[in-house]
Structure formats: structure tokens, C-alpha cells
Coordinates of N, CA, C and O in Angstrom, one line a residue:
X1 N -31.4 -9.3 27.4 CA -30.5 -9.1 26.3 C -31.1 -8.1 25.3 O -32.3 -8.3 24.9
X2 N -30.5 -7.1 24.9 CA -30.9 -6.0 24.0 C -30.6 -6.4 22.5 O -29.5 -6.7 22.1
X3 N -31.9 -6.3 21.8 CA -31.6 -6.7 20.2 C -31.3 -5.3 19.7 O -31.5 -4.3 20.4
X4 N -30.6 -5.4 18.5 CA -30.2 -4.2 17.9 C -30.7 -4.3 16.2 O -30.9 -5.4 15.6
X5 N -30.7 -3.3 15.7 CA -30.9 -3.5 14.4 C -29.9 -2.1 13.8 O -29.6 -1.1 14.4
X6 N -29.3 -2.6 12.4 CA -28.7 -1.1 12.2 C -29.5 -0.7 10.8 O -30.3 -1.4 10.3
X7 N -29.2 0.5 10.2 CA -30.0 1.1 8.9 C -28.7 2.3 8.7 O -27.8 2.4 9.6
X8 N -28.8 2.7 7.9 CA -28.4 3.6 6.8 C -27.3 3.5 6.0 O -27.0 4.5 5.4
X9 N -26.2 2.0 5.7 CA -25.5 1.9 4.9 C -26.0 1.8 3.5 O -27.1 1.3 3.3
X10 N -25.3 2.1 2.8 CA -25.1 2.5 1.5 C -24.0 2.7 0.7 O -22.9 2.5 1.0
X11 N -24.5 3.1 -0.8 CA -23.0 3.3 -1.7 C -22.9 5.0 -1.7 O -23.7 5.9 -2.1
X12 N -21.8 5.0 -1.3 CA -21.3 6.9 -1.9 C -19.9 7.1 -1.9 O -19.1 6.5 -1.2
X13 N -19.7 7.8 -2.7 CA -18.1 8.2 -3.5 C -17.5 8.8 -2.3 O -17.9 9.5 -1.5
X14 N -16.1 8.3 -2.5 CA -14.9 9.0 -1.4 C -15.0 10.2 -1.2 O -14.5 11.0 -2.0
X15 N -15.6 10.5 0.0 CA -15.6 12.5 0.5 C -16.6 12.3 0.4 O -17.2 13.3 0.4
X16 N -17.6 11.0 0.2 CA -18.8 11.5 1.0 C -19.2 11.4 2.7 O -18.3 11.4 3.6
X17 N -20.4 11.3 3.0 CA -21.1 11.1 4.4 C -22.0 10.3 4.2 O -22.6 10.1 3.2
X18 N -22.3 9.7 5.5 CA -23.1 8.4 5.8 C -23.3 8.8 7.1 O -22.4 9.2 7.8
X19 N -24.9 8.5 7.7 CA -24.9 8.7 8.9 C -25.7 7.0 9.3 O -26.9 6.8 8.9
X20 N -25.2 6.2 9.9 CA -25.7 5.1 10.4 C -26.4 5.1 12.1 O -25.9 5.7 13.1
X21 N -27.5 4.3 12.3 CA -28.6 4.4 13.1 C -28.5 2.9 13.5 O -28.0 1.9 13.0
X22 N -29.0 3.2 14.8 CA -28.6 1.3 15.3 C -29.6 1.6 16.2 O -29.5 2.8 16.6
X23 N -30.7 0.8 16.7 CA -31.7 0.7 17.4 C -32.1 -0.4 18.1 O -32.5 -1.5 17.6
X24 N -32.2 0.0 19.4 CA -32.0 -1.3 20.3 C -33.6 -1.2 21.2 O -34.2 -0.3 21.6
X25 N -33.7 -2.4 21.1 CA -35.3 -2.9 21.8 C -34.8 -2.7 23.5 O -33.6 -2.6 23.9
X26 N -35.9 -2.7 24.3 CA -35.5 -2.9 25.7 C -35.8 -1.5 26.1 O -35.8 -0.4 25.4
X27 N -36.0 -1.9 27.8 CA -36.4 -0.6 28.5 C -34.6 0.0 29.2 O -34.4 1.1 29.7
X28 N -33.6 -1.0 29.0 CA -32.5 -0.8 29.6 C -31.3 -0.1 29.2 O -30.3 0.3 29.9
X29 N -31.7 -0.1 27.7 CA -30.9 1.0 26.9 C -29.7 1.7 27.2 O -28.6 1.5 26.7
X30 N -30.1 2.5 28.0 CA -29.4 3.8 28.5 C -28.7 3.4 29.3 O -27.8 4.1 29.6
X31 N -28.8 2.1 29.8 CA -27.2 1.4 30.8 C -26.6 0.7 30.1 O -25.8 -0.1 30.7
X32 N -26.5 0.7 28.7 CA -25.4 -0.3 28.0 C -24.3 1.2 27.5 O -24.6 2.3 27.1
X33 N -23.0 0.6 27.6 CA -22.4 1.0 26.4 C -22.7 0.5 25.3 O -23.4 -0.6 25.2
X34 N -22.1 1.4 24.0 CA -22.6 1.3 22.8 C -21.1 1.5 22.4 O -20.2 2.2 22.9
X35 N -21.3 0.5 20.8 CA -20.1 0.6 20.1 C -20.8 0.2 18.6 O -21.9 -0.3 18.5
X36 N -19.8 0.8 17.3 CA -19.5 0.2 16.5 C -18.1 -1.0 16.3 O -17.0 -1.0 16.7
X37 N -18.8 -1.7 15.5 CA -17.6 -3.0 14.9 C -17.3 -3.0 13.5 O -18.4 -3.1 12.9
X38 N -16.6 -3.1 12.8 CA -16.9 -3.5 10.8 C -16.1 -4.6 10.3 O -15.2 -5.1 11.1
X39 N -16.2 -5.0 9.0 CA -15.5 -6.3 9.3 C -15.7 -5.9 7.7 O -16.8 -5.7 7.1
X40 N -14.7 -5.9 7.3 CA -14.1 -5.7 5.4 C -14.1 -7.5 4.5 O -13.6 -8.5 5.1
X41 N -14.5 -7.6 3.6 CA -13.5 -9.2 3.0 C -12.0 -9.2 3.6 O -11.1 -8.6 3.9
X42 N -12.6 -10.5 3.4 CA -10.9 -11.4 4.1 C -10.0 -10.6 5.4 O -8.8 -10.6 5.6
X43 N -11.0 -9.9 6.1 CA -10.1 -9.0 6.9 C -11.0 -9.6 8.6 O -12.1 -10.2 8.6
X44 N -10.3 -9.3 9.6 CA -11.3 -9.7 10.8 C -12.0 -8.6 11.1 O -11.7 -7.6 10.4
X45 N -13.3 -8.5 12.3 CA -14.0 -7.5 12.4 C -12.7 -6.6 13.3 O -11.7 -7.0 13.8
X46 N -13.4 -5.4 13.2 CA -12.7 -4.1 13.9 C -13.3 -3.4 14.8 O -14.5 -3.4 14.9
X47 N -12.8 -2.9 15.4 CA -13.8 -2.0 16.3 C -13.7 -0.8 15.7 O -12.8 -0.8 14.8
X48 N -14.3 0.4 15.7 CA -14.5 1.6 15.2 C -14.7 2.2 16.4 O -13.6 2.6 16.8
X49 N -15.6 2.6 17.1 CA -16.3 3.9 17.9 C -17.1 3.4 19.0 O -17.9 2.4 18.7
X50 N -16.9 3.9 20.3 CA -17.7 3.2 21.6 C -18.1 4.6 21.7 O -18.0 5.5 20.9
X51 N -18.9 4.6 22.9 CA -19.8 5.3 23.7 C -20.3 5.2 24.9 O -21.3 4.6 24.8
X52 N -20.0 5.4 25.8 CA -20.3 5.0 27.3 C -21.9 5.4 27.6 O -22.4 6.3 27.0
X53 N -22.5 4.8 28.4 CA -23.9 4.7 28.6 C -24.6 6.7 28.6 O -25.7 7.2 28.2
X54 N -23.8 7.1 29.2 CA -24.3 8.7 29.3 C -23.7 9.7 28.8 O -23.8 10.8 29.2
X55 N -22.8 9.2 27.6 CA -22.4 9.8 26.0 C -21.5 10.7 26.6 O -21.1 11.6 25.8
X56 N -21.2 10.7 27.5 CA -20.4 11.6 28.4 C -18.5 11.5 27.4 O -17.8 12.4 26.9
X57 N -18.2 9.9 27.5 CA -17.1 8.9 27.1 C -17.5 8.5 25.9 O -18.6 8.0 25.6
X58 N -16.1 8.7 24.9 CA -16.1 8.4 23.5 C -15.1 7.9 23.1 O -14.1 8.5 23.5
X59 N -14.8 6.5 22.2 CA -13.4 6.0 21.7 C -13.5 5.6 20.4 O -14.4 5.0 19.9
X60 N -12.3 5.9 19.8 CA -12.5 6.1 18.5 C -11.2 5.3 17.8 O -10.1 5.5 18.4
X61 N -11.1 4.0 16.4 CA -9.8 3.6 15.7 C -9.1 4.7 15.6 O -9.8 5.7 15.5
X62 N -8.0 4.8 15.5 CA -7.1 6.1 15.5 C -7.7 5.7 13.8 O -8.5 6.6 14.1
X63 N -7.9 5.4 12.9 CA -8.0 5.3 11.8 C -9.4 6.4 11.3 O -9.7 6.7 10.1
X64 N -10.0 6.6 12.3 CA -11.3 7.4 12.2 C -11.7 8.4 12.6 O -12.8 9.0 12.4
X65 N -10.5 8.6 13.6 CA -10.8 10.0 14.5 C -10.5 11.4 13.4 O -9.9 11.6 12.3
X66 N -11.1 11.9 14.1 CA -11.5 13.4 13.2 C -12.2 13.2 11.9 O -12.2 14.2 11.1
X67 N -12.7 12.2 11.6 CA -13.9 12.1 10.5 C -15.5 11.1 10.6 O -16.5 10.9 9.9
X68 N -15.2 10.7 11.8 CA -16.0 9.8 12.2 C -16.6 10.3 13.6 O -15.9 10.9 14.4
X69 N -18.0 10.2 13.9 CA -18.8 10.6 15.6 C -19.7 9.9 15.6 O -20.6 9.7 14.8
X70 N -19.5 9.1 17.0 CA -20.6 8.4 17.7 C -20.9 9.4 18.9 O -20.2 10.0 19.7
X71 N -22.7 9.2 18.5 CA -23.9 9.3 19.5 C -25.0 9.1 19.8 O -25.7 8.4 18.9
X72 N -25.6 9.3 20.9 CA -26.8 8.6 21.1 C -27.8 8.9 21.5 O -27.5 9.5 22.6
X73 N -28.9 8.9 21.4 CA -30.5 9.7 22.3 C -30.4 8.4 22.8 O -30.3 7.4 22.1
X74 N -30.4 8.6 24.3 CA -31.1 7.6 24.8 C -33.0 7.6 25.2 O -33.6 6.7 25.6
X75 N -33.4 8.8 24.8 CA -34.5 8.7 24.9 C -35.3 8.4 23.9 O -36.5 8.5 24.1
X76 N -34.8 7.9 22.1 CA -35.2 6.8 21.5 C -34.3 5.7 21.1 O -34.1 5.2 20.0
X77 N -33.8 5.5 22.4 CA -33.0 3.7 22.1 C -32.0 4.0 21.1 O -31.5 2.9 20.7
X78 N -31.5 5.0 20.6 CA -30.6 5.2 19.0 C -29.4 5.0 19.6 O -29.1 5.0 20.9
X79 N -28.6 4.8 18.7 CA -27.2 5.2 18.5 C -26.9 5.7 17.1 O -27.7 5.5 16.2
X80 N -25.6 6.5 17.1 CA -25.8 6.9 15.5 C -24.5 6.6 15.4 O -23.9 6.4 16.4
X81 N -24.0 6.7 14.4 CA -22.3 7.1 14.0 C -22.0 8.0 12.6 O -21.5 7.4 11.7
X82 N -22.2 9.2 12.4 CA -21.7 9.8 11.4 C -20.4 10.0 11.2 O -19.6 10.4 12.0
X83 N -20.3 9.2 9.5 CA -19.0 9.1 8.8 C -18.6 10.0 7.8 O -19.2 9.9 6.7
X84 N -17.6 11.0 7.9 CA -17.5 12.5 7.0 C -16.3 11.6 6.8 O -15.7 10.9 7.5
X85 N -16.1 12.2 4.8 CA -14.8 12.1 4.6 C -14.7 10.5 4.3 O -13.8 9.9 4.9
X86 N -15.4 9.9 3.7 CA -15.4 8.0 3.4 C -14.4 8.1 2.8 O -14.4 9.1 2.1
X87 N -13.0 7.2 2.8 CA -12.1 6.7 1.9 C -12.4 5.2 1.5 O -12.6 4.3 2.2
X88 N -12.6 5.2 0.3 CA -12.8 3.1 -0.2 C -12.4 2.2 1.2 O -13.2 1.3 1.6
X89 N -11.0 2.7 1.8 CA -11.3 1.2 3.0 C -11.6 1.8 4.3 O -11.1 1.9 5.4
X90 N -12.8 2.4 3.8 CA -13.8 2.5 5.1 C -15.1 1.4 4.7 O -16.0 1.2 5.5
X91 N -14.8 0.8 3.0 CA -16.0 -0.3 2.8 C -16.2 -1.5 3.5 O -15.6 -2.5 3.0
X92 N -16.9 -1.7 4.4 CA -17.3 -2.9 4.7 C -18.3 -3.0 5.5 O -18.9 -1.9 5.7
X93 N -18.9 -4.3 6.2 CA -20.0 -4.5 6.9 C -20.2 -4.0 8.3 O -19.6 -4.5 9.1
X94 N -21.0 -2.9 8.6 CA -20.7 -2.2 10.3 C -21.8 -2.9 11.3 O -23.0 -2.9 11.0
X95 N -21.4 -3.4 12.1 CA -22.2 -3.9 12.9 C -22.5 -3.1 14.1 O -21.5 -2.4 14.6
X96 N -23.4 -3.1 14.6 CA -23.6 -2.3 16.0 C -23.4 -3.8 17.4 O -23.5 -5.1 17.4
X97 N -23.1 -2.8 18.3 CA -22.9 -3.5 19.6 C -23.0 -3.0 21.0 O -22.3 -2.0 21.5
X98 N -24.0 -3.9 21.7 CA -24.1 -3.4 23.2 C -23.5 -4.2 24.2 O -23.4 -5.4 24.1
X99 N -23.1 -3.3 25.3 CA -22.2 -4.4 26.0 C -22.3 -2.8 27.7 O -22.5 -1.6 27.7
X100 N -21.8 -3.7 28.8 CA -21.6 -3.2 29.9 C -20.9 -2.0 29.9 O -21.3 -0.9 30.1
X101 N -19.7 -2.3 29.5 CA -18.8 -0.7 29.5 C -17.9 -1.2 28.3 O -17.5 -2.3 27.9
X102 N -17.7 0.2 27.6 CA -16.8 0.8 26.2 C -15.9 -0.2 26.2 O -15.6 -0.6 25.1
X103 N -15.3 -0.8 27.4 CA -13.9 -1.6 27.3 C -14.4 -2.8 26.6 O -13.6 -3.6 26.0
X104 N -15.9 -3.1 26.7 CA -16.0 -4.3 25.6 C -16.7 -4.4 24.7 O -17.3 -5.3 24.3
X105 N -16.6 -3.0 24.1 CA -16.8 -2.9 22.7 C -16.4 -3.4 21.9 O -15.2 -3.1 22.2
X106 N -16.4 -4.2 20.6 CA -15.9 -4.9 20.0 C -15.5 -6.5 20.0 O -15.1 -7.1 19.1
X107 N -15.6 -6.9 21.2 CA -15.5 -8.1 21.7 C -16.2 -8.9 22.3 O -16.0 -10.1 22.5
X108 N -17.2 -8.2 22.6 CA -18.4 -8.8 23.6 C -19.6 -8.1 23.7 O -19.9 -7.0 23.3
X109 N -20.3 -9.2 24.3 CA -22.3 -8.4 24.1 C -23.2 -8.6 22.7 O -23.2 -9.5 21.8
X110 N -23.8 -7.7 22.8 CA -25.1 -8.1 21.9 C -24.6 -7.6 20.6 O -23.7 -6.7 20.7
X111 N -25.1 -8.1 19.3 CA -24.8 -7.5 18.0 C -25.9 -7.5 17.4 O -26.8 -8.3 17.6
X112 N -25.8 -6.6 16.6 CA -26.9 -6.3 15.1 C -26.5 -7.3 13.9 O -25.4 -8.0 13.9
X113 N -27.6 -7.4 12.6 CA -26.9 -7.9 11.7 C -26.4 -7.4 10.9 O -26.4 -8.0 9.8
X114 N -26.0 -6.2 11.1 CA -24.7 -5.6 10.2 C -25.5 -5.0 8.9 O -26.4 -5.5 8.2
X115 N -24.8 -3.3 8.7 CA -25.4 -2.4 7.3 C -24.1 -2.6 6.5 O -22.9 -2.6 6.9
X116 N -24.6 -2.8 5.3 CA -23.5 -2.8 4.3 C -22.9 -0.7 3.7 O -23.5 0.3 3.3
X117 N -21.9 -0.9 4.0 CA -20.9 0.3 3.2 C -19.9 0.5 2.2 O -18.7 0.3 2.6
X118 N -20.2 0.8 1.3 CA -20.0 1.1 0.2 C -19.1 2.5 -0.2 O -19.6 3.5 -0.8
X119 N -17.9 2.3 0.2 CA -17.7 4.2 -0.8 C -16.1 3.9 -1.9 O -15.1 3.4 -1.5
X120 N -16.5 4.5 -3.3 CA -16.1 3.9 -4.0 C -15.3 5.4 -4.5 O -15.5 6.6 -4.3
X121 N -14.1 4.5 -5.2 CA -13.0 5.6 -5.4 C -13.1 6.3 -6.5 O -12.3 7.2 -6.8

């Protein structure tokens, strides 16, 4: 099982950028799909952005396409997701996630414990 950790959430004003980093232990890396998840107050988690193991394949909330990109070196275990263009309900907790293939991003596999985001109106 691949642990993950995530880093770069933060506070920044609407129309800013955030670039979030998720880093997974393990020699096997490069065969997981990768996803983001977020999960707002009183709201359930979401999925955001997958990535298929050889960055080839990308899926995106229609709520974030064209302001949002997941990617990944697999040759330091990363994943990233840069967020251009934050609106306030892009605020909440992002979790990273690995799993077999994109189709179970958001639903299944390994999780991080979540960067807090912050972008205020």
C-alpha cells in the first residue's frame, strides 16, 4: 500500500494560484493511478482530477476544467495539481489518492491526510 502525504495548501484571494504536491512512499508509484478528492463543510468529498499511471490520461470535475492541471514525475513519486483562477468554493480540504486505474479515483485506494485551502472573496 502506498502512503501519501500532501503540502502546499494555503490562504489566497480569488484569481489566485496554488500549486499542491502529493508524495507517495513505495518503489511502485508509477503503476498507480493518481487522483485528487476535496471535501468542503457540510458537503461530501468530491473528486477533482485523476491521472492515469503514465500521465498519458487526464480527468477533470467539469467544475475545474480549464483552470485546474494534474501532473506527475514519476521519477520523484509526485503528483501535483495546479489551481489557476481559485473562486471561494474551491475552499476546502484536498486529499490526494492512489488507486489501480482513474476509474477509482475518488472512491477507492490509498489516501493522504488532506491540505487545507483557503481562497477568499
Amino acid at each position: 500500500q502506498v502512503q501519501l502525504v500532501e503540502s502546499g495548501g494555503g490562504l489566497v484571494q480569488a484569481g489566485g494560484s496554488l500549486r499542491l504536491s502529493c508524495a507517495a512512499s513505495g518503489r511502485t508509484f508509477s503503476t498507480y493511478a493518481m487522483g485528487w478528492s476535496r471535501e468542503a463543510p457540510g458537503k461530501e468529498r468530491e473528486f477533482v482530477a485523476a491521472i492515469s499511471w503514465s500521465g498519458s490520461v487526464t480527468d477533470y470535475v467539469d467544475s475545474v476544467k480549464g483552470r485546474f492541471t494534474i501532473s506527475r514525475d514519476n521519477a520523484k513519486n509526485t503528483v501535483y495539481l495546479q489551481m489557476n483562477s481559485l473562486k471561494p468554493e474551491d475552499t476546502a480540504v484536498y486529499y490526494c489518492n492512489a488507486g489501480p486505474t482513474i476509474a477509482t479515483m475518488g472512491t477507492s485506494g490509498s489516501w493522504g491526510q488532506g491540505t487545507q485551502v483557503t481562497v477568499s472573496s
